[in-house]
mmCIF file of C-alpha atoms and ligand atoms in Angstrom:
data_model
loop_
_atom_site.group_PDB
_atom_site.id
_atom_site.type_symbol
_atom_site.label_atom_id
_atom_site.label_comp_id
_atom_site.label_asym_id
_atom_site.label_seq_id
_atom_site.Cartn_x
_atom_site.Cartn_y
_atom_site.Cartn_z
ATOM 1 C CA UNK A 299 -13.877 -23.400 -25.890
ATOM 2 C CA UNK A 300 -14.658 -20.204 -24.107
ATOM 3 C CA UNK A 301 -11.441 -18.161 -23.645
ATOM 4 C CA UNK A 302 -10.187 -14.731 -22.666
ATOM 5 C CA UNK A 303 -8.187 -12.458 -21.026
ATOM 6 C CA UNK A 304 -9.455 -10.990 -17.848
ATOM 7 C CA UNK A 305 -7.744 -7.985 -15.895
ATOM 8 C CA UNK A 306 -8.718 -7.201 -12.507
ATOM 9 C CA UNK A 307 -8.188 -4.148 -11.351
ATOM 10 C CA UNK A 308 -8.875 -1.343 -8.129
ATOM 11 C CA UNK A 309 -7.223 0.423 -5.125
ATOM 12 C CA UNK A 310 -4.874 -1.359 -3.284
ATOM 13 C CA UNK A 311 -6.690 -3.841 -0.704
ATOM 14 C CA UNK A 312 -9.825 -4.397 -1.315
ATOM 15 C CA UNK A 313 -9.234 -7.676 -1.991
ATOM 16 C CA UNK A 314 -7.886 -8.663 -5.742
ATOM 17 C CA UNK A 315 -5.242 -11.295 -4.908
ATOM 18 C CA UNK A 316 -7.732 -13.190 -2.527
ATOM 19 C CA UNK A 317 -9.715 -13.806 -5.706
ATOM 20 C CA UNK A 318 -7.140 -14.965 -7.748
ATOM 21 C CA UNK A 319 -6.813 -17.178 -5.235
ATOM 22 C CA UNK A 320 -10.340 -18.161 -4.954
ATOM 23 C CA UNK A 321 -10.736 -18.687 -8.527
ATOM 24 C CA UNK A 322 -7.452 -20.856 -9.040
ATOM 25 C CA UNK A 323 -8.128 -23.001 -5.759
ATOM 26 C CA UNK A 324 -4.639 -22.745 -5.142
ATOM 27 C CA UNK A 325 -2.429 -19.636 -3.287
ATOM 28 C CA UNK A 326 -0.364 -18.125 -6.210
ATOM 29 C CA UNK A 327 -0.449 -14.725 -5.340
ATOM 30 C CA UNK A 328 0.635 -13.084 -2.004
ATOM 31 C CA UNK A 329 -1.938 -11.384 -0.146
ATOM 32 C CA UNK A 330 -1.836 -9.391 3.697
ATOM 33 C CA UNK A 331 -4.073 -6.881 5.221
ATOM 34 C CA UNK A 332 -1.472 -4.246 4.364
ATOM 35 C CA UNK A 333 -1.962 -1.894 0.781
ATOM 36 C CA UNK A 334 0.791 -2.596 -1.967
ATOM 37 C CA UNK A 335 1.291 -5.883 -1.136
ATOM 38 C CA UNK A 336 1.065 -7.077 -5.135
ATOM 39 C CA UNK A 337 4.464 -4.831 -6.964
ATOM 40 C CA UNK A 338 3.799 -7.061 -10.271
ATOM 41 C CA UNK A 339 1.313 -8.636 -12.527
ATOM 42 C CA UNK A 340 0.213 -12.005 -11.393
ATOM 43 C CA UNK A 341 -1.551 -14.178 -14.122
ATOM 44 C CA UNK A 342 -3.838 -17.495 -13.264
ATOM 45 C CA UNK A 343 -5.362 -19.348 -15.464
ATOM 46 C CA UNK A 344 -8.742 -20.659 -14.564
ATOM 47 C CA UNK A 345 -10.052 -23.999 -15.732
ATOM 48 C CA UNK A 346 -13.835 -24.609 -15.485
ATOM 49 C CA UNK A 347 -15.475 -27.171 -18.153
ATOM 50 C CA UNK A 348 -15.354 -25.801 -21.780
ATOM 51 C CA UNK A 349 -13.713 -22.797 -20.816
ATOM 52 C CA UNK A 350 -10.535 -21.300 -19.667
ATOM 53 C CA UNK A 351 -10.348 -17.869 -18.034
ATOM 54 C CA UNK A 352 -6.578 -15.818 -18.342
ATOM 55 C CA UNK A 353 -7.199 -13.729 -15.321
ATOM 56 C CA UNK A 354 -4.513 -10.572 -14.494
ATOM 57 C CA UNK A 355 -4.447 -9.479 -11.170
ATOM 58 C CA UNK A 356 -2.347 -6.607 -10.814
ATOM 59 C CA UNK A 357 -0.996 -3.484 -8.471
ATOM 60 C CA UNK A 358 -3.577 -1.952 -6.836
ATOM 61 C CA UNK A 359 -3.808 1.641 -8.906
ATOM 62 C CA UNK A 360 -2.754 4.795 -6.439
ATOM 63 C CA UNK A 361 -0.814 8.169 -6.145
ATOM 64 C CA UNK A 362 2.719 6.557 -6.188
ATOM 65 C CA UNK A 363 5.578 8.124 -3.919
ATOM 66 C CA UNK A 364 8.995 6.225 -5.422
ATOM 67 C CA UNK A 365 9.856 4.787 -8.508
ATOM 68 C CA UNK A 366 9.076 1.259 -7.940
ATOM 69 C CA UNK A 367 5.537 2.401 -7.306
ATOM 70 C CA UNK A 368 5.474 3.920 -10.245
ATOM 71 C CA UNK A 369 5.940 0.692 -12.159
ATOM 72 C CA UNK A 370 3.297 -0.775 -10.372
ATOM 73 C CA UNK A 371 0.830 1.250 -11.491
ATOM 74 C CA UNK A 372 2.551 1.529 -14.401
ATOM 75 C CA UNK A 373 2.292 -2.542 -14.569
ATOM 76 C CA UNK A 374 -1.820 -2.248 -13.674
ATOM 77 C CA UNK A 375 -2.548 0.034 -16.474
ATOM 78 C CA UNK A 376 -0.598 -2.010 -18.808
ATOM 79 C CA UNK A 377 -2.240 -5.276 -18.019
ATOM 80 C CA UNK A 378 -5.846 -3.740 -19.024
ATOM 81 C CA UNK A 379 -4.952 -3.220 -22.619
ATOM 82 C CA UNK A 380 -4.687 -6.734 -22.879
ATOM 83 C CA UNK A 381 -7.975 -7.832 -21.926
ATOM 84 C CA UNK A 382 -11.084 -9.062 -23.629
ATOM 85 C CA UNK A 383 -12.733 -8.280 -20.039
ATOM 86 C CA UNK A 384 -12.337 -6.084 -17.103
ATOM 87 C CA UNK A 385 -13.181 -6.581 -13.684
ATOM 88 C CA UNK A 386 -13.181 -3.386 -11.749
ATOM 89 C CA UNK A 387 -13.179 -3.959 -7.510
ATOM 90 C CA UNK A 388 -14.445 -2.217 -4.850
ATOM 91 C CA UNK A 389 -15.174 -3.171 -1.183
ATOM 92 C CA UNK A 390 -18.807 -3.130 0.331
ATOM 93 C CA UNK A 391 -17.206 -2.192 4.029
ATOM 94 C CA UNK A 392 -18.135 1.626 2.742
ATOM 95 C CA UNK A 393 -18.939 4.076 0.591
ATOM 96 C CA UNK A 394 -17.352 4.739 -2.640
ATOM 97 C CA UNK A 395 -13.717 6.241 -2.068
ATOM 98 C CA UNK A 396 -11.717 8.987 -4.135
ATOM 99 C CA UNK A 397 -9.175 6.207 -4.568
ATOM 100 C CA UNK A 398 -11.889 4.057 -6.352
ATOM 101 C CA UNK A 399 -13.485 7.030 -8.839
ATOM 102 C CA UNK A 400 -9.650 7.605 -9.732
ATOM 103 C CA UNK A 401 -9.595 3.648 -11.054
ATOM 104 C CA UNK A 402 -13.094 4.797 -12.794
ATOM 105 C CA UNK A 403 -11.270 7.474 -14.868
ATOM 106 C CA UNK A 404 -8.327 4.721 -16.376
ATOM 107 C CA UNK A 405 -10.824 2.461 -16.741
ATOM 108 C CA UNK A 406 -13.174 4.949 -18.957
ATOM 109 C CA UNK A 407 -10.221 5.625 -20.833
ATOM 110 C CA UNK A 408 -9.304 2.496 -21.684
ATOM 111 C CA UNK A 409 -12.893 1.767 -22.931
ATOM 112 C CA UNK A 410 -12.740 4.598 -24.789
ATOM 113 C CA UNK A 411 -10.008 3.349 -26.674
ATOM 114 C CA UNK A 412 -11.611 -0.038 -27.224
ATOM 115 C CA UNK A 413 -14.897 -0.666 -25.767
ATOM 116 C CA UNK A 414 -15.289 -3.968 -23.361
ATOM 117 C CA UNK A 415 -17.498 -5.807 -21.245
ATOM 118 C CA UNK A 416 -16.594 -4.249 -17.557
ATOM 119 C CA UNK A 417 -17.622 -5.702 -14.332
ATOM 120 C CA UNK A 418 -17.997 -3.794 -10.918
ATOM 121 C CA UNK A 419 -16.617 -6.293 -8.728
ATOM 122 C CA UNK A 420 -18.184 -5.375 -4.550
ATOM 123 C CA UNK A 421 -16.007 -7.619 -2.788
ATOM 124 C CA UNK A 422 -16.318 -8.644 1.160
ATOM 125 C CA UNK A 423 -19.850 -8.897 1.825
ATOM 126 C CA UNK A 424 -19.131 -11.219 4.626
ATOM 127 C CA UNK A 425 -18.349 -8.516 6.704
ATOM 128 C CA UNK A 426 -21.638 -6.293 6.058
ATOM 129 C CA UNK A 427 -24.970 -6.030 6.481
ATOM 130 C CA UNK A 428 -26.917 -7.915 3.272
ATOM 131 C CA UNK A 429 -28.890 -4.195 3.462
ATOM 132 C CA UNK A 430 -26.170 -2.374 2.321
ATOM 133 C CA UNK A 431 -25.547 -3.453 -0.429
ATOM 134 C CA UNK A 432 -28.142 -2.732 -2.479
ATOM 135 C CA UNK A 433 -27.731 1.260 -1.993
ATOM 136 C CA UNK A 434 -24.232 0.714 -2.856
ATOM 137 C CA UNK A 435 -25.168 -0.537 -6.274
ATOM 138 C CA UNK A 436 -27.340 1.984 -6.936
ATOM 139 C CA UNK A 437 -24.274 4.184 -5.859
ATOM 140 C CA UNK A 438 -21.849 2.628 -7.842
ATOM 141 C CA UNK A 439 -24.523 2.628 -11.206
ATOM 142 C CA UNK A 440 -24.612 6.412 -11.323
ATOM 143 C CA UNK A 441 -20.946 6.402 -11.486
ATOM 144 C CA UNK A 442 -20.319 4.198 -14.434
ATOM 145 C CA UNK A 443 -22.049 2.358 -16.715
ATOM 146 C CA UNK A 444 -21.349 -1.329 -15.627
ATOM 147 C CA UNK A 445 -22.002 -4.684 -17.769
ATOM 148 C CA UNK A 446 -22.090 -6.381 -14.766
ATOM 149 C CA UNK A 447 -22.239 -5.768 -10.711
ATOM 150 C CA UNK A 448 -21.250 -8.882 -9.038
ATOM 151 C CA UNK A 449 -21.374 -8.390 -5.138
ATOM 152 C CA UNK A 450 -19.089 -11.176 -4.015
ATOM 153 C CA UNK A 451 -16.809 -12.293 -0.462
ATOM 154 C CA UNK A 452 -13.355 -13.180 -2.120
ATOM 155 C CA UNK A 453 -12.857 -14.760 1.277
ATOM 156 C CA UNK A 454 -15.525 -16.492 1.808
ATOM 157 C CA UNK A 455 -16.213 -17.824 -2.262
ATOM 158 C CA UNK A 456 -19.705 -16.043 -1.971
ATOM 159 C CA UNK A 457 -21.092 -16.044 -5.206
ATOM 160 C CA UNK A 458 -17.528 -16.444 -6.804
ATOM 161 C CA UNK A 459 -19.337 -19.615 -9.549
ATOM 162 C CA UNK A 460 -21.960 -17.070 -10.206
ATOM 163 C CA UNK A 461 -19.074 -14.492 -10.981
ATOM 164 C CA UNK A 462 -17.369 -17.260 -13.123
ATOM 165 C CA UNK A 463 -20.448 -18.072 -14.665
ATOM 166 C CA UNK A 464 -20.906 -14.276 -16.267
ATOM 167 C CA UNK A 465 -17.569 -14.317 -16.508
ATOM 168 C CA UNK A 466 -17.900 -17.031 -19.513
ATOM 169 C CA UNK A 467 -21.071 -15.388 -21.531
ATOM 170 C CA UNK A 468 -18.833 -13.063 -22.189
ATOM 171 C CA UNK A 469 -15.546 -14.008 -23.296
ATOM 172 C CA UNK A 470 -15.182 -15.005 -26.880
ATOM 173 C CA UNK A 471 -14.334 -18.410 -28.499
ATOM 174 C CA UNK A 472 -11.209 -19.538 -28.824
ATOM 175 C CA UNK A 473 -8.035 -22.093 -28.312
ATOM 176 C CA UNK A 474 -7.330 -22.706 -24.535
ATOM 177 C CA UNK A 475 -3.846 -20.852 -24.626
ATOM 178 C CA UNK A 476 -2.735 -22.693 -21.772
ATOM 179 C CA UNK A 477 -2.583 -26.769 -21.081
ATOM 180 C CA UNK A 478 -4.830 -28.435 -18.494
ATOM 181 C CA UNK A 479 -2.426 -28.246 -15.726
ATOM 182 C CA UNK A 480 -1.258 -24.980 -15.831
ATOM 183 C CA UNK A 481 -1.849 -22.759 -12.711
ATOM 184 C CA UNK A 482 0.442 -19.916 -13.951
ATOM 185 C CA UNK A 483 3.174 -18.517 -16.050
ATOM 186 C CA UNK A 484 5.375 -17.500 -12.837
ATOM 187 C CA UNK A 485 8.202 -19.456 -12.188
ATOM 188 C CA UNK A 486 9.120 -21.506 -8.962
ATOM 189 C CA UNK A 487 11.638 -18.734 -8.343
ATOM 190 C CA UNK A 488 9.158 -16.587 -8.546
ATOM 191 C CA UNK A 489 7.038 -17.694 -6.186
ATOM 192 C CA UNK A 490 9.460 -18.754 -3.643
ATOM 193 C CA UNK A 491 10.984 -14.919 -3.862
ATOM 194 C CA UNK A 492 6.881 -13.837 -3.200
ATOM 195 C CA UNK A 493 6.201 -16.186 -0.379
ATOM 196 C CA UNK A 494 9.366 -14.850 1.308
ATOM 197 C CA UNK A 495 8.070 -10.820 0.708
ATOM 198 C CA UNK A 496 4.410 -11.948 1.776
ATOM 199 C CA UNK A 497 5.987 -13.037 5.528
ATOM 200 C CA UNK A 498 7.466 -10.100 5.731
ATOM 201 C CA UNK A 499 4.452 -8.209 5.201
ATOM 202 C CA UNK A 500 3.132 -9.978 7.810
ATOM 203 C CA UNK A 501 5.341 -9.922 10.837
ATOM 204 C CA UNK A 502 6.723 -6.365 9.930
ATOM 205 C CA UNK A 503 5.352 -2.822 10.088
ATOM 206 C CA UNK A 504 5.258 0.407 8.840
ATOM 207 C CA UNK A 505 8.006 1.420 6.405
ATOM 208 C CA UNK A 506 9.718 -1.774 6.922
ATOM 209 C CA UNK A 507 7.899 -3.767 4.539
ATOM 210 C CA UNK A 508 7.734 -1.721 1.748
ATOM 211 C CA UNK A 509 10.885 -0.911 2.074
ATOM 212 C CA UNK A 510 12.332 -5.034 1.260
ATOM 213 C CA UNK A 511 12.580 -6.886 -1.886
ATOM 214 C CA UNK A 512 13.732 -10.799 -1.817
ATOM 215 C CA UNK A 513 15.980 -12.038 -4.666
ATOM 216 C CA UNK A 514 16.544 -15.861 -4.971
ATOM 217 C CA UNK A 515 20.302 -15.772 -5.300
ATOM 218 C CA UNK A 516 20.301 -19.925 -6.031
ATOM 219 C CA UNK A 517 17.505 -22.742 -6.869
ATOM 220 C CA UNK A 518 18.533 -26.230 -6.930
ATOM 221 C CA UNK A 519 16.206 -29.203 -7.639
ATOM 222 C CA UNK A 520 17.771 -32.360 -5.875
ATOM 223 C CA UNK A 521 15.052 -35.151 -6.750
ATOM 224 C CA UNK A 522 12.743 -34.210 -4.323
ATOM 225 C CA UNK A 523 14.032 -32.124 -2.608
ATOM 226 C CA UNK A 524 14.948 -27.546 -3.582
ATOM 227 C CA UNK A 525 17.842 -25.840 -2.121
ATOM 228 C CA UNK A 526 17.331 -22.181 -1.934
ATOM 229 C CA UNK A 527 19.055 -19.324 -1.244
ATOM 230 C CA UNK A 528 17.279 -16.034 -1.201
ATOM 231 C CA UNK A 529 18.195 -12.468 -0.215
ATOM 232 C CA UNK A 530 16.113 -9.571 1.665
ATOM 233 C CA UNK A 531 17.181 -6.284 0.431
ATOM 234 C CA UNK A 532 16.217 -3.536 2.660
ATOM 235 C CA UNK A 533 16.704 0.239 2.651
ATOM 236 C CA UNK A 534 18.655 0.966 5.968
ATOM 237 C CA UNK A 535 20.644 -0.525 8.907
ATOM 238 C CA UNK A 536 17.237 -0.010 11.174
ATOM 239 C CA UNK A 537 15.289 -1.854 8.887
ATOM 240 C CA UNK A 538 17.835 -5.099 8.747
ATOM 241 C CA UNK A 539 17.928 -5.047 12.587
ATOM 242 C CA UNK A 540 13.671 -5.294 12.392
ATOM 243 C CA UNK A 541 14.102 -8.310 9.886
ATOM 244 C CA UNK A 542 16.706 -9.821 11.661
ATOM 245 C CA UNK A 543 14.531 -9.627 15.230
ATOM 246 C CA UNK A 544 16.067 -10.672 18.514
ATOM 247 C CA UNK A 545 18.934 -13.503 18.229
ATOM 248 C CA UNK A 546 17.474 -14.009 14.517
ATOM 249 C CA UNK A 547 13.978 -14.707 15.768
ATOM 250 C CA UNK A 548 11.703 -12.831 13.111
ATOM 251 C CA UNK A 549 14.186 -14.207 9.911
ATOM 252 C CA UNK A 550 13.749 -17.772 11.404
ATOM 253 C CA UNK A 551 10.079 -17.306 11.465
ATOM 254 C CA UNK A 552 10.164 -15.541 7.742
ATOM 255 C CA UNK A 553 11.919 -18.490 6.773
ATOM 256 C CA UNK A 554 9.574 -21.330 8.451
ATOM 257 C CA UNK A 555 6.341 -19.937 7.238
ATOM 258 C CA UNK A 556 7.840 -19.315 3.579
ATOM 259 C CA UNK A 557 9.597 -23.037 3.063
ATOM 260 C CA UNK A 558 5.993 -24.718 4.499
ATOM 261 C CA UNK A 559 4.111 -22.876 2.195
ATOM 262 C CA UNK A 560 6.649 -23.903 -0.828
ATOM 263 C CA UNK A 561 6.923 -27.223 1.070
ATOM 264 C CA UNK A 562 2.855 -27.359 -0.093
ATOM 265 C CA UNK A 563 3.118 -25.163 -3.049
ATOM 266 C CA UNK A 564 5.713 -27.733 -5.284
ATOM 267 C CA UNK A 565 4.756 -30.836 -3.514
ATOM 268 C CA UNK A 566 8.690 -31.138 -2.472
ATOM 269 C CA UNK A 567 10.914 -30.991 0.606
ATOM 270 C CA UNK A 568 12.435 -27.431 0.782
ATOM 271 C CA UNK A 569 15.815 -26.348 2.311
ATOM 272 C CA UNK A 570 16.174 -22.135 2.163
ATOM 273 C CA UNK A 571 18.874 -20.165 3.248
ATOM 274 C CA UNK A 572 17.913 -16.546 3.693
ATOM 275 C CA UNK A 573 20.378 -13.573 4.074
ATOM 276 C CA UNK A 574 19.247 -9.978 5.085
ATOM 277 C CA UNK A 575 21.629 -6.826 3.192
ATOM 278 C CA UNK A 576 21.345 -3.176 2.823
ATOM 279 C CA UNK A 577 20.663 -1.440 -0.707
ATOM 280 C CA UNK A 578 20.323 1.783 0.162
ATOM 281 C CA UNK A 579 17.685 3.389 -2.209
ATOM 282 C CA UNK A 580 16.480 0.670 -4.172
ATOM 283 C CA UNK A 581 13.106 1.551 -4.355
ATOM 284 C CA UNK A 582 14.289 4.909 -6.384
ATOM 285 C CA UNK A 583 16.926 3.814 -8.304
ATOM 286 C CA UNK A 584 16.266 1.992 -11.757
ATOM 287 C CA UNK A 585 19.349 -0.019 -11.757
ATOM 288 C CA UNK A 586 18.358 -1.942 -8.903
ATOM 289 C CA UNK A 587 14.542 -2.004 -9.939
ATOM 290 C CA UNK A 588 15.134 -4.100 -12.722
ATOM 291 C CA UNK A 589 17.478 -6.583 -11.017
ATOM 292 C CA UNK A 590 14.914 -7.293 -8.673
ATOM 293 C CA UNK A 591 12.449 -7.958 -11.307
ATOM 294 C CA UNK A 592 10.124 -4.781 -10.950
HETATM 295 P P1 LIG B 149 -5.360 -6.612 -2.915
HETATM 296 O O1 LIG B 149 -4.370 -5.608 -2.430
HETATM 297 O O2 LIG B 149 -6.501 -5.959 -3.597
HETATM 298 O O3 LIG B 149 -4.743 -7.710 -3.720
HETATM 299 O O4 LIG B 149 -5.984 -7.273 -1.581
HETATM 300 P P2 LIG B 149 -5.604 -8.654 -0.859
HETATM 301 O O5 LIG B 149 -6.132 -9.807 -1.645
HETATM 302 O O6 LIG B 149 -4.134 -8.654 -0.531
HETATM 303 O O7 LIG B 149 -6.473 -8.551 0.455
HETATM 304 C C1 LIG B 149 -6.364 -7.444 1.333
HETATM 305 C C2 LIG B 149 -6.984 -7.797 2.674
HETATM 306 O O8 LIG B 149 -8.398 -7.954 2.526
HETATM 307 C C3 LIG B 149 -6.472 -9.116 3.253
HETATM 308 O O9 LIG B 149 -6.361 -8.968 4.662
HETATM 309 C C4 LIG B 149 -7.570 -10.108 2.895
HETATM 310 O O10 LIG B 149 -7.656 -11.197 3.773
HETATM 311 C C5 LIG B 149 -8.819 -9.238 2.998
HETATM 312 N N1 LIG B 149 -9.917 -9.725 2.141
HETATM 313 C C6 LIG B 149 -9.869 -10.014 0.827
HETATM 314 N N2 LIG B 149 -11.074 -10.427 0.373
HETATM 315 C C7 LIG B 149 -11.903 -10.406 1.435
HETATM 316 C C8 LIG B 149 -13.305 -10.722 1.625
HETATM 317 O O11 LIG B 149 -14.032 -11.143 0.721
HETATM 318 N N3 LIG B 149 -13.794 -10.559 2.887
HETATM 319 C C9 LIG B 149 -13.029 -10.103 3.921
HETATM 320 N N4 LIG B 149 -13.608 -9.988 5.110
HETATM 321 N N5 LIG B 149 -11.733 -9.801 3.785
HETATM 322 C C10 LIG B 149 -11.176 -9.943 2.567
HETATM 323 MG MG1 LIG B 150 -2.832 -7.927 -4.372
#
């Protein structure tokens, strides 16, 4: 067996969680067109034929503003030490960005400390020009010295077995740490609590995201059926009004789009209860930070 650890890593948005996604063939980790949408480490494992791939996707790596994005990046770094293989990515829509050459410097450092295969990950080249993205590789060479550039379209699975395929030569041999069915170490909690927070990066804007964090207050498994009960934390009165919507309208939406996709996700009937509550400052205070998780 062909096994490893595999952190992927970059600025926020340029597409990590969609390939998780892609690689798993199953939606485990949130993903929106907004930055920051990830807050923790997200492990899949991938099963291909003799081999099984422990892939981290993580935080995308920035200048953080509060506390809780502190952790994230914190979270990011951390998850590289533990890999036998790194997969550094960047998007093809443009040139490299100061926000990628700062994920260049950690990642230097942490070969420095222990020297790795890397891989320079140019994700979405559905949306560009086939043209462009050979400069870009030349670019992106005089940079850093890569083991690998794998152009790829998370979205679309361009080139993603090819990716896979390098991915293997690579990693060392080994026991399959994980059994045959096993998508990933989250939780169902977990997952219900992330499926809630990706709606509301959806259908909200601005600050009003970034500024909620869901906590499952109750999880019961009936048969087939789960009764849950979750809670939106948000920052200020403004922000509960925005989650709320008109006559309930936007929470009712949260709530259908997050129980079909756990509907899906566990293969069972879902009944969720969702409450919306004010905690002012939870994004700076570390009290609150760990009880929801971060
Ligand atoms: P992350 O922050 O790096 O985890 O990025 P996400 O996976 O959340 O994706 C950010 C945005 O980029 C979402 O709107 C995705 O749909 C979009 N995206 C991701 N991969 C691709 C891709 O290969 N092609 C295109 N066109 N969009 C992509
Ligand atoms: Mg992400």
């Amino acid at each position: 067996m062909k096994t490893g650890t595999v952190t992927l890593v970059g600025r926020p948005n340029v597409g990590k969680s969609t390939l998780l996604n892609a690689l798993l063939g199953e939606k485990i980790a949130i993903v929106s067109d907004k930055p920051q949408t990830t807050r923790s480490r997200i492990l899949g494992v991938v099963h291909r034929p003799g081999a099984q791939i422990v892939l981290l996707d993580t935080p995308g790596i920035h200048t953080p503003r509060h506390e809780l994005n502190k952790r994230m990046v914190r979270t990011a770094m951390e998850a590289t030490e533990e890999a036998d293989l790194l997969y550094v990515m960047v998007e093809a829509t443009g040139p490299p960005q100061a926000g990628d050459r700062a994920v260049f410097r950690h990642v230097r450092e942490q070969l420095t400390a222990a020297p790795r295969p890397v891989f320079l990950l140019i994700n979405k080249v559905d949306v560009v020009n086939k043209a462009r993205v050979l400069p870009l590789i030349a670019d992106y060479s005089r940079l850093m010295e890569w083991t690998e550039i794998v152009p790829v379209s998370a979205l679309e699975g361009d080139n993603v077995d090819r990716l896979v395929e390098l991915t293997i030569k690579f990693l060392p041999e080994g026991e399959a740490p994980f059994g045959e069915e096993t998508l990933t170490d989250q939780p169902m909690r977990a997952l219900a609590a992330e499926l809630i927070r990706e709606k509301l990066f959806l259908k909200t804007q601005q600050e009003v995201p970034y500024a909620a964090a869901v906590e499952i207050d109750d999880f019961k498994e009936e048969g087939k059926l789960a009764r849950i009960a979750a809670t939106i934390f948000v920052e200020k009165d403004s922000q509960k009004g925005i989650v709320v919507g008109k006559g309930g309208a936007l929470l009712k939406a949260v709530g259908t789009e997050a129980r079909l996709e756990m509907e899906r996700l566990f293969g069972m009937k879902v009944f969720l209860q969702l409450w919306v509550k004010v905690r002012a400052g939870w994004r700076e205070d570390e009290r609150a930070l760990e009880e929801l998780g971060y």
